[in-house]
XYZ file of C-alpha atoms in Angstrom:
685
model
C 0.000 0.000 0.000
C 1.357 3.418 -0.974
C 2.031 6.326 1.362
C -0.998 8.101 0.007
C -3.267 5.046 0.410
C -2.209 4.619 4.037
C -2.806 8.284 4.664
C -6.262 8.178 3.062
C -7.208 5.084 5.074
C -6.031 6.662 8.309
C -7.974 9.844 7.647
C -11.098 7.885 6.738
C -10.919 6.048 10.059
C -10.536 9.186 12.178
C -12.692 11.658 10.299
C -14.989 13.499 12.688
C -18.501 14.752 11.916
C -19.418 18.404 12.077
C -20.764 17.802 15.587
C -17.436 16.272 16.542
C -15.627 19.332 15.215
C -17.739 21.483 17.522
C -16.714 19.288 20.462
C -13.050 19.648 19.510
C -13.281 23.431 19.317
C -15.072 23.566 22.671
C -12.273 21.565 24.296
C -9.554 23.648 22.648
C -10.978 26.808 24.192
C -10.192 25.342 27.619
C -6.800 23.684 27.043
C -4.707 26.256 28.949
C -6.834 25.781 32.090
C -6.494 21.990 31.832
C -2.703 22.296 31.524
C -2.621 24.516 34.624
C -4.688 21.966 36.559
C -2.359 19.123 35.556
C 0.662 21.001 36.868
C -1.118 21.637 40.202
C -2.285 18.033 40.653
C -0.694 15.618 43.122
C -2.211 12.262 42.113
C -3.310 10.183 39.107
C -6.947 10.526 40.222
C -6.712 14.312 40.007
C -5.027 14.071 36.595
C -7.786 11.844 35.230
C -10.416 14.196 36.629
C -8.736 17.107 34.815
C -8.696 15.116 31.574
C -12.210 13.667 31.957
C -13.827 16.020 29.436
C -11.273 14.870 26.824
C -10.946 11.165 27.612
C -14.721 10.597 27.638
C -15.025 11.777 24.024
C -15.322 9.184 21.265
C -11.946 7.904 20.048
C -12.111 9.668 16.629
C -12.933 12.945 18.396
C -10.023 12.484 20.835
C -7.708 11.975 17.860
C -9.119 15.047 16.094
C -8.594 17.028 19.321
C -4.951 15.891 19.527
C -4.339 16.841 15.884
C -5.798 20.297 16.536
C -3.996 20.742 19.867
C -0.517 20.057 18.450
C -0.911 23.091 16.184
C -0.816 25.343 19.270
C 2.950 24.571 19.457
C 3.437 25.524 23.101
C 4.276 23.938 26.457
C 0.656 23.813 27.651
C -0.302 21.746 24.598
C 2.700 19.469 25.187
C 1.641 18.984 28.840
C -1.833 17.806 27.827
C -0.448 15.528 25.093
C 1.939 13.983 27.620
C -0.965 13.395 30.015
C -3.171 11.889 27.299
C -0.282 9.628 26.324
C -0.160 8.460 29.952
C -3.875 8.116 30.742
C -5.829 7.433 27.530
C -7.290 3.929 27.418
C -7.428 3.633 23.606
C -4.187 2.552 21.986
C -4.836 4.680 18.860
C -5.252 7.783 21.025
C -1.999 7.129 22.878
C -0.170 6.600 19.571
C -1.517 9.870 18.147
C -0.453 11.694 21.316
C 3.058 10.229 21.028
C 3.324 11.247 17.364
C 2.238 14.777 18.273
C 4.794 14.989 21.092
C 7.512 13.990 18.622
C 6.361 16.772 16.265
C 6.632 19.318 19.071
C 10.054 18.008 20.095
C 11.246 18.605 16.515
C 10.610 22.348 17.063
C 12.067 22.260 20.613
C 8.734 22.369 22.476
C 8.722 20.007 25.467
C 6.204 19.217 28.225
C 6.833 20.522 31.734
C 4.211 18.257 33.335
C 5.521 14.943 34.668
C 3.350 11.983 35.683
C 3.208 10.995 39.347
C 4.804 7.690 40.300
C 2.365 4.924 39.367
C 2.481 1.275 40.367
C 2.602 -1.059 37.411
C 1.313 -3.944 39.520
C -2.085 -2.539 40.488
C -3.369 -1.788 36.966
C -2.413 -5.277 35.794
C -3.692 -7.372 38.702
C -5.981 -5.089 40.698
C -9.091 -6.193 38.790
C -11.107 -9.366 39.036
C -9.961 -12.443 37.177
C -12.997 -12.280 34.931
C -11.817 -9.085 33.220
C -8.050 -9.475 33.678
C -7.380 -10.093 29.972
C -9.312 -6.996 28.992
C -7.509 -4.882 31.578
C -4.141 -6.048 30.285
C -5.032 -4.916 26.773
C -6.285 -1.519 27.875
C -3.654 -1.001 30.544
C -1.993 2.390 30.689
C 1.368 0.904 29.686
C 0.198 -1.880 27.321
C 1.871 -0.231 24.329
C 5.302 -0.574 25.987
C 7.421 -3.721 25.909
C 7.899 -5.202 29.413
C 11.530 -4.153 29.751
C 10.643 -0.487 29.166
C 7.467 -0.581 31.241
C 9.489 -1.788 34.219
C 11.701 1.279 33.925
C 8.885 3.782 33.530
C 8.479 4.923 37.158
C 12.183 5.793 37.232
C 11.781 7.904 34.090
C 10.214 10.512 36.363
C 13.605 11.072 37.992
C 15.143 12.052 34.670
C 12.225 14.364 33.926
C 12.607 16.132 37.297
C 16.355 16.686 36.817
C 15.895 17.879 33.228
C 13.175 20.279 34.341
C 15.425 21.593 37.116
C 18.463 22.065 34.861
C 16.516 23.515 31.913
C 14.658 25.963 34.165
C 17.892 26.920 35.891
C 19.779 27.387 32.593
C 16.899 29.481 31.160
C 16.831 31.768 34.189
C 13.503 30.421 35.487
C 14.908 30.106 38.995
C 11.518 29.941 40.723
C 10.693 26.696 38.912
C 14.185 25.362 39.606
C 13.803 26.171 43.325
C 10.450 24.340 43.441
C 12.115 21.153 42.153
C 14.351 21.077 45.243
C 13.469 19.531 48.593
C 12.814 22.014 51.397
C 15.964 20.900 53.256
C 18.129 20.481 50.144
C 21.690 21.798 50.632
C 21.325 23.339 47.177
C 18.761 25.769 48.610
C 21.466 26.990 51.031
C 18.816 27.641 53.682
C 17.592 30.638 51.640
C 14.028 31.668 50.959
C 12.926 31.340 47.369
C 13.240 35.088 46.846
C 16.798 35.149 48.241
C 17.797 32.060 46.259
C 16.423 33.467 43.007
C 18.084 36.856 43.558
C 21.518 35.268 44.035
C 21.189 33.278 40.787
C 20.012 36.342 38.892
C 23.120 38.230 40.041
C 25.290 35.306 38.926
C 23.518 35.098 35.547
C 24.107 38.797 34.819
C 27.818 38.049 34.582
C 27.862 34.371 33.597
C 25.245 34.701 30.801
C 24.216 30.997 30.831
C 22.593 29.580 27.677
C 22.353 26.616 25.318
C 21.900 23.785 27.819
C 22.413 20.280 26.377
C 21.581 17.036 28.182
C 24.061 14.495 26.838
C 23.210 11.241 28.628
C 21.245 9.980 31.614
C 21.140 6.731 33.561
C 18.745 5.761 36.347
C 20.201 3.648 39.149
C 17.236 1.921 40.797
C 17.604 0.915 44.452
C 15.121 -1.813 45.465
C 12.275 -0.091 43.567
C 12.294 2.731 46.125
C 11.809 6.007 44.184
C 13.391 8.117 46.922
C 16.466 5.831 47.043
C 16.827 5.904 43.244
C 19.552 8.139 41.785
C 20.004 9.677 38.357
C 23.405 10.086 36.751
C 23.463 12.804 34.109
C 26.060 14.299 31.795
C 25.287 17.762 30.434
C 26.880 20.884 29.022
C 26.151 24.583 29.212
C 27.642 27.797 27.868
C 28.495 30.305 30.599
C 31.353 32.645 31.518
C 33.162 31.264 34.539
C 35.838 33.946 34.959
C 33.683 37.036 35.486
C 33.388 36.978 39.285
C 36.448 35.243 40.754
C 35.751 36.453 44.309
C 32.141 35.238 44.507
C 31.146 31.957 46.103
C 30.438 29.207 43.542
C 26.812 28.153 43.197
C 26.250 24.863 45.040
C 24.220 23.360 42.176
C 27.046 23.814 39.652
C 29.306 20.730 39.403
C 32.974 20.921 38.488
C 33.757 21.423 34.796
C 35.553 18.411 33.341
C 36.205 20.121 29.981
C 35.961 23.689 28.658
C 35.979 24.952 25.073
C 37.213 28.563 25.392
C 35.915 29.806 22.023
C 32.275 29.291 23.007
C 32.717 28.996 26.801
C 30.875 25.665 26.751
C 31.430 23.640 29.949
C 30.874 19.880 30.265
C 29.629 18.641 33.647
C 28.711 15.311 35.237
C 26.716 14.601 38.402
C 24.533 12.009 40.138
C 21.319 13.403 41.663
C 19.564 12.093 44.786
C 15.882 12.465 45.672
C 13.414 12.569 48.548
C 9.634 12.356 48.627
C 7.979 15.482 49.987
C 4.272 16.360 49.961
C 3.651 13.308 47.772
C 6.056 14.666 45.176
C 9.542 13.539 44.279
C 12.097 16.329 44.618
C 15.852 16.690 44.200
C 17.734 16.553 47.479
C 21.393 16.862 46.445
C 23.962 15.637 43.940
C 27.335 13.937 43.863
C 29.904 15.820 41.790
C 31.171 12.930 39.655
C 33.636 15.120 37.761
C 35.335 16.308 40.949
C 35.359 12.714 42.235
C 37.022 11.456 39.025
C 39.843 13.942 39.482
C 40.703 12.245 42.789
C 40.993 8.707 41.368
C 44.420 7.046 40.892
C 45.765 6.892 37.335
C 45.373 3.115 37.062
C 41.711 3.285 38.141
C 41.014 6.109 35.692
C 42.636 4.196 32.831
C 40.687 1.045 33.656
C 37.411 2.944 33.644
C 38.282 4.666 30.369
C 38.954 1.268 28.792
C 35.839 -0.379 30.262
C 33.371 2.319 29.264
C 34.927 2.792 25.806
C 34.523 -0.955 25.228
C 30.930 -0.842 26.498
C 30.071 2.067 24.189
C 31.581 0.204 21.240
C 29.574 -2.943 22.020
C 26.310 -1.017 22.402
C 26.871 0.816 19.105
C 27.490 -2.499 17.327
C 24.318 -3.927 18.876
C 22.439 -0.795 17.788
C 23.633 -1.260 14.195
C 22.591 -4.929 14.263
C 19.140 -3.980 15.601
C 18.752 -1.432 12.809
C 19.816 -3.968 10.159
C 17.385 -6.571 11.551
C 14.541 -4.058 11.488
C 15.252 -3.132 7.871
C 15.350 -6.826 6.934
C 12.022 -7.562 8.668
C 10.406 -4.487 7.115
C 11.645 -5.680 3.731
C 9.967 -9.038 4.317
C 6.724 -7.335 5.343
C 6.699 -5.027 2.320
C 7.839 -7.466 -0.390
C 6.178 -6.756 -3.752
C 2.808 -8.484 -4.068
C 0.461 -9.230 -6.916
C -1.862 -6.401 -7.770
C -4.782 -8.470 -6.511
C -3.052 -9.112 -3.188
C -2.099 -5.465 -2.833
C -5.690 -4.387 -3.292
C -6.758 -6.853 -0.598
C -4.124 -5.688 1.897
C -5.932 -5.162 5.214
C -5.374 -3.136 8.333
C -3.669 -6.060 10.071
C -0.707 -5.883 7.647
C -0.289 -2.175 8.370
C -0.482 -2.844 12.123
C 2.246 -5.515 11.807
C 4.556 -2.976 10.189
C 3.700 -0.244 12.706
C 4.118 -2.583 15.695
C 7.481 -3.773 14.364
C 8.610 -0.168 14.022
C 7.381 0.694 17.544
C 9.161 -2.291 19.119
C 12.332 -1.747 17.106
C 12.393 1.958 17.869
C 12.057 1.230 21.583
C 14.895 -1.282 21.438
C 17.140 1.042 19.432
C 16.429 4.016 21.704
C 17.395 1.980 24.752
C 20.607 0.789 23.096
C 21.442 4.300 21.912
C 20.882 5.573 25.449
C 23.230 2.947 26.868
C 25.845 3.740 24.207
C 25.712 7.491 24.934
C 25.863 6.848 28.669
C 28.980 4.673 28.357
C 30.612 7.062 25.892
C 29.913 10.077 28.138
C 31.479 8.364 31.129
C 34.521 7.347 29.070
C 34.944 10.974 27.973
C 34.599 12.422 31.481
C 37.186 9.978 32.848
C 39.386 10.894 29.891
C 38.985 14.580 30.813
C 40.212 13.767 34.332
C 43.246 11.954 32.914
C 44.001 14.851 30.552
C 44.036 17.263 33.502
C 47.029 15.264 34.785
C 48.677 14.291 31.493
C 48.032 17.144 29.025
C 50.932 15.996 26.791
C 49.370 12.570 26.038
C 48.289 12.807 22.383
C 46.491 9.425 22.449
C 43.996 10.760 24.989
C 43.097 13.675 22.715
C 42.786 11.513 19.591
C 40.495 8.969 21.251
C 38.421 11.745 22.845
C 38.041 13.462 19.468
C 36.878 10.228 17.799
C 34.338 9.431 20.518
C 32.967 12.984 20.697
C 32.596 13.050 16.891
C 30.755 9.734 17.029
C 28.362 11.290 19.566
C 27.911 14.291 17.209
C 29.285 16.616 19.896
C 31.530 18.613 17.587
C 32.220 21.393 20.089
C 33.677 18.812 22.451
C 35.746 17.315 19.620
C 37.003 20.836 18.835
C 37.914 21.380 22.504
C 40.093 18.245 22.488
C 41.921 19.279 19.339
C 42.481 22.845 20.531
C 44.047 21.472 23.723
C 46.152 19.045 21.700
C 47.399 21.859 19.461
C 48.423 23.831 22.577
C 50.006 21.005 24.598
C 51.529 18.679 21.966
C 53.658 20.826 19.590
C 54.747 17.811 17.511
C 51.078 17.121 16.669
C 50.013 20.737 16.099
C 49.473 20.440 12.323
C 47.357 17.291 12.728
C 45.403 18.845 15.613
C 44.658 22.011 13.635
C 43.339 19.968 10.714
C 41.011 17.964 12.973
C 40.004 21.126 14.823
C 38.936 22.708 11.539
C 36.977 19.568 10.596
C 35.114 19.653 13.923
C 34.322 23.352 13.521
C 32.936 22.844 10.018
C 30.798 19.918 11.228
C 29.546 22.029 14.133
C 27.987 24.473 11.646
C 25.748 21.697 10.301
C 24.885 19.967 13.587
C 24.611 22.908 15.958
C 21.252 22.754 17.735
C 18.611 25.336 16.858
C 17.025 25.791 20.278
C 18.025 29.432 20.334
C 16.829 32.199 18.053
C 17.907 32.255 14.433
C 20.191 35.292 14.805
C 22.125 33.624 17.615
C 22.535 30.471 15.561
C 23.846 32.476 12.628
C 26.296 34.141 14.973
C 27.555 30.738 16.162
C 27.874 29.432 12.605
C 29.806 32.538 11.538
C 32.106 32.086 14.539
C 32.800 28.425 13.710
C 33.467 29.194 10.040
C 35.761 32.103 10.897
C 37.711 29.979 13.394
C 37.899 27.136 10.853
C 39.356 29.508 8.259
C 41.941 30.899 10.697
C 42.859 27.396 11.850
C 43.344 26.088 8.306
C 45.421 29.083 7.229
C 47.732 28.407 10.166
C 47.772 24.662 9.400
C 48.856 25.400 5.810
C 51.813 27.452 7.047
C 52.964 24.430 9.074
C 52.184 21.724 6.530
C 51.101 22.398 2.957
C 48.894 19.313 3.051
C 46.567 19.115 0.026
C 43.640 18.157 2.281
C 44.044 21.446 4.185
C 43.898 23.303 0.875
C 40.629 21.558 -0.066
C 39.100 22.168 3.362
C 39.991 25.857 3.284
C 38.443 26.118 -0.182
C 35.251 24.490 1.119
C 35.079 26.926 4.024
C 35.483 29.887 1.661
C 32.738 28.527 -0.603
C 30.429 28.014 2.389
C 31.041 31.551 3.666
C 29.810 32.872 0.298
C 31.856 36.033 0.446
C 32.745 36.174 -3.249
C 35.934 34.267 -2.476
C 35.464 31.578 -5.139
C 38.547 32.766 -7.031
C 40.806 31.990 -4.071
C 38.897 28.764 -3.448
C 39.380 27.728 -7.084
C 43.125 28.439 -6.897
C 43.409 26.338 -3.734
C 41.503 23.438 -5.303
C 43.520 23.469 -8.523
C 46.718 23.450 -6.477
C 45.464 20.530 -4.367
C 44.339 18.487 -7.400
C 47.669 19.065 -9.139
C 49.639 17.647 -6.178
C 48.742 13.976 -6.735
C 46.383 13.826 -3.704
C 44.973 10.720 -2.046
C 41.503 9.446 -3.012
C 39.635 11.287 -0.245
C 41.265 14.629 -1.086
C 40.827 14.128 -4.834
C 37.139 13.306 -4.387
C 36.473 16.333 -2.194
C 38.492 18.557 -4.519
C 36.514 17.520 -7.592
C 33.174 17.855 -5.836
C 34.136 21.343 -4.631
C 35.186 22.391 -8.137
C 31.852 21.082 -9.392
C 30.044 23.199 -6.807
C 31.954 26.317 -7.899
C 31.103 25.771 -11.577
C 27.470 25.038 -10.758
C 27.334 28.264 -8.750
C 28.404 30.035 -11.937
C 25.765 28.114 -13.960
C 28.592 26.430 -15.875
C 26.929 22.999 -15.769
C 28.957 21.701 -18.703
C 32.179 22.497 -16.818
C 30.811 21.093 -13.545
C 29.923 17.705 -15.086
C 33.469 16.296 -15.606
C 34.417 17.171 -12.012
C 31.416 15.246 -10.672
C 32.136 12.362 -13.051
C 35.721 12.156 -11.802
C 34.574 12.223 -8.173
C 32.100 9.397 -8.882
C 34.820 7.374 -10.606
C 37.202 7.730 -7.652
C 34.589 7.279 -4.893
C 31.328 5.808 -6.251
C 29.888 5.648 -2.710
C 30.578 9.319 -1.922
C 27.429 10.888 -0.368
C 25.123 12.571 -2.914
C 27.596 12.319 -5.780
C 25.063 10.559 -8.041
C 22.484 13.188 -7.145
C 24.943 15.937 -8.168
C 25.507 14.103 -11.435
C 21.809 13.564 -12.101
C 20.773 17.147 -11.389
C 23.632 18.502 -13.508
C 22.629 16.246 -16.408
C 19.028 17.470 -16.194
C 20.380 21.002 -16.730
C 22.277 19.708 -19.777
C 19.167 17.911 -21.131
C 20.887 14.508 -20.780
C 17.601 13.108 -19.530
C 18.108 9.339 -19.787
C 21.540 9.480 -18.125
C 20.162 11.819 -15.448
C 17.355 9.355 -14.700
C 19.828 6.488 -14.257
C 22.058 8.601 -11.995
C 19.172 9.635 -9.739
C 17.725 6.113 -9.556
C 21.174 4.898 -8.533
C 21.310 7.680 -5.905
C 18.089 6.550 -4.172
C 19.187 2.933 -4.433
C 22.375 3.805 -2.520
C 20.672 6.137 -0.044
C 16.913 5.977 0.483
C 17.106 9.121 2.655
C 18.444 11.314 -0.175
C 15.380 13.552 -0.575
C 17.079 15.701 -3.235
C 17.367 12.646 -5.494
C 13.648 11.877 -5.145
C 12.772 15.526 -5.834
C 15.074 15.511 -8.865
C 13.404 12.381 -10.230
C 9.961 13.891 -9.692
C 11.015 17.032 -11.597
C 12.455 14.891 -14.393
C 9.284 12.801 -14.757
C 6.970 15.808 -14.458
C 8.709 18.388 -16.650
C 10.973 16.382 -18.931
C 9.088 13.109 -19.466
C 5.542 14.298 -18.718
C 4.836 11.159 -16.704
C 2.897 12.425 -13.692
C 2.002 8.964 -12.401
C 5.666 7.948 -12.241
C 6.538 11.232 -10.520
C 3.859 10.550 -7.910
C 5.108 6.976 -7.359
C 8.668 8.169 -6.808
C 7.627 10.792 -4.256
C 5.383 8.366 -2.367
C 8.297 5.942 -2.205
C 10.509 8.754 -0.922
C 7.958 9.662 1.761
C 7.836 6.068 2.987
C 11.579 6.291 3.682
C 11.441 9.968 4.770
C 8.038 10.494 6.439
C 7.226 14.134 7.027
C 9.838 15.488 4.588
C 8.699 19.012 3.707
C 10.793 18.935 0.522
C 9.022 15.823 -0.771
C 5.576 16.982 0.347
C 6.052 20.249 -1.570
C 7.188 18.298 -4.645
C 4.135 16.014 -4.320
C 1.931 19.102 -4.050
C 3.297 20.352 -7.371
C 2.583 16.987 -9.004
C -0.964 17.049 -7.612
C -1.402 20.537 -9.067
C -0.197 19.323 -12.470
C -2.711 16.459 -12.253
C -5.480 18.849 -11.282
C -6.029 17.154 -7.919
C -6.234 20.318 -5.842
C -7.727 18.523 -2.838
C -4.678 16.223 -2.550
C -2.413 19.222 -3.201
C -4.009 21.122 -0.296
C -3.627 18.110 1.985
C 0.079 17.622 1.191
C 0.958 21.321 1.321
C -0.818 21.709 4.679
C 1.246 18.835 6.055
C 4.436 20.478 4.736
C 3.416 23.777 6.394
C 2.889 21.959 9.677
C 6.264 20.188 9.513
C 8.424 23.076 8.299
C 6.492 26.370 8.277
C 9.583 28.445 7.434
C 10.468 26.504 4.283
C 10.987 29.204 1.607
C 9.311 27.151 -1.161
C 6.026 26.787 0.721
C 4.922 30.395 0.201
C 5.275 30.341 -3.587
C 3.583 26.926 -3.832
C 0.756 28.144 -1.582
C 0.267 31.210 -3.797
C -0.078 29.068 -6.937
C -2.426 26.605 -5.247
C -4.692 29.302 -3.800
C -4.925 31.013 -7.200
C -5.942 27.730 -8.871
C -8.511 26.998 -6.157
C -9.971 30.475 -6.616
C -10.194 29.951 -10.380
C -11.903 26.592 -9.896
C -14.504 28.158 -7.583
C -15.210 30.704 -10.303
C -15.349 34.486 -10.135
C -17.534 36.046 -7.482
C -20.377 38.068 -8.815
C -19.597 41.712 -8.312
C -22.239 43.876 -6.764
C -22.538 46.991 -8.899
C -24.158 50.119 -7.688
C -27.080 51.056 -9.869
C -26.929 54.601 -11.064
C -29.976 56.543 -12.065
C -30.056 57.681 -15.602
C -30.266 61.398 -16.001
C -33.425 62.461 -17.557
């Protein structure tokens, strides 16, 4: 069944009547009050009472309400979705709530409400034997596999610590204070007003921002929530040298690593809890970073080795789990006869969805374990580096592990330290430092405002350029020349002439395969930027010959050949691109353009885009392309549906506005011109 067929079936199942729509709107008018109630509640009974008006609606209406609520895109909406996900009895409702929470997370909107601790035993066995099977199916946690359900009560500990740290980092010190126990040493015996005032004074100088939670691990002690601890690794940007005479804040652990360029600090602590007024609160924490600094060298080295090995094993297991899932999905979606495909029922779709749910749960748990082990290995490595700053192997291994975790700022910090402390490795360190800085421009989180992100990206690019220029003075390595050229191209400051000179010099120096591939691709980009597609083509062809598996190279070739009207070759290149990488959305879009504009085969264009959406669900690029195909086919209803979904996923996409303008004009034409009301004028006699 195609992406579109699934979507149509799903919508048909959950379509609400006009009366239902009225119910949804009535509930939406009250959502802020419900969110406030949830955050004031102390028990599951109170939560369910707050949600009663929603959870007693028919299932299709609950789903319609969730789909409308997620469009509010704020914390209150996220709180209600989190609560529905916890308390709804219908599996379809819980799934829709989870999908909506994921959508909000993609735009950095998270719930602040956390569920109270709930016993998993009572819901399963607290009913009579006669309805035990039914209760198991409708149980609050029935959608979770047993191993995750058993961990669920402890998940509250992570939520409390995240809420505390996020509130604290964002300057919401009242909320942070409320997460602490009344006798917590972190409160310092101060009233809330005094405590908040001290943090505000600190923040004026420290300027904290850009909090990142890196890993978390719950250590459960005999199923006693108050005896359970949470170990968390996190990082935060703040200025630590602005008030040397002031007392350090008691909630701020020791920094194990600092990257001076951005003032990002990496910290590591284990948090303890107490139960107070029926709520779990933070009591204190153990400063794991400071503790690591006190360990003997042999113990540190052993722990580095053990946790590095554990991270490696978990990552291998994660890859195997992903491969197994892809294999099973392939078996479920093997091509069928047309007759069979038409008879495909809901059970087949459920099998695929359940497999994905189970596999995603398994992979998330493995990824969490891998990040936890890797974070610990890095923190212990930081402690060792504080004692042995001349040990190049520590920097290299730290760089590799941080890059694997996609923490490029941390990788950059290791290489900057290596460049400073190991003179014999300075050229190598500068090259890796530049690589980390360039990667940081593509992976830097977008939780802050757009201007601040642009500022960070400009900083990383500028530092990468300075670093590479210095590296070239030490070692005229051809790879450094190519990297500097790429940075200049990315900066887009009309520096393509210098970039071209650097690339030609690198390509003329008999470079290795990696450098030659990057050099040719970069030259192709320069020529394409000048609209010299005929000159760009041989560079891309050479890159594909040297490294046929290079990311997106066949897409570059295909799109260039479309410009040169080499349609059949372009089609083969783009088909090969999606065969190599099913997540290459540009290749699918290119194929759709080719079939629509060059081959006038709208059905094939639609098939390609639906296939792309199955591998890349929610891709705004592909949804916009599918909208254009629908417009060409005259199916304005489908076009509206796909464009609306694209607007929901990526409202700032620059191509949405122009597509929306075209679609609205066509819809207006189809409705026909409105009859103008002309004023009647009296004829003069």
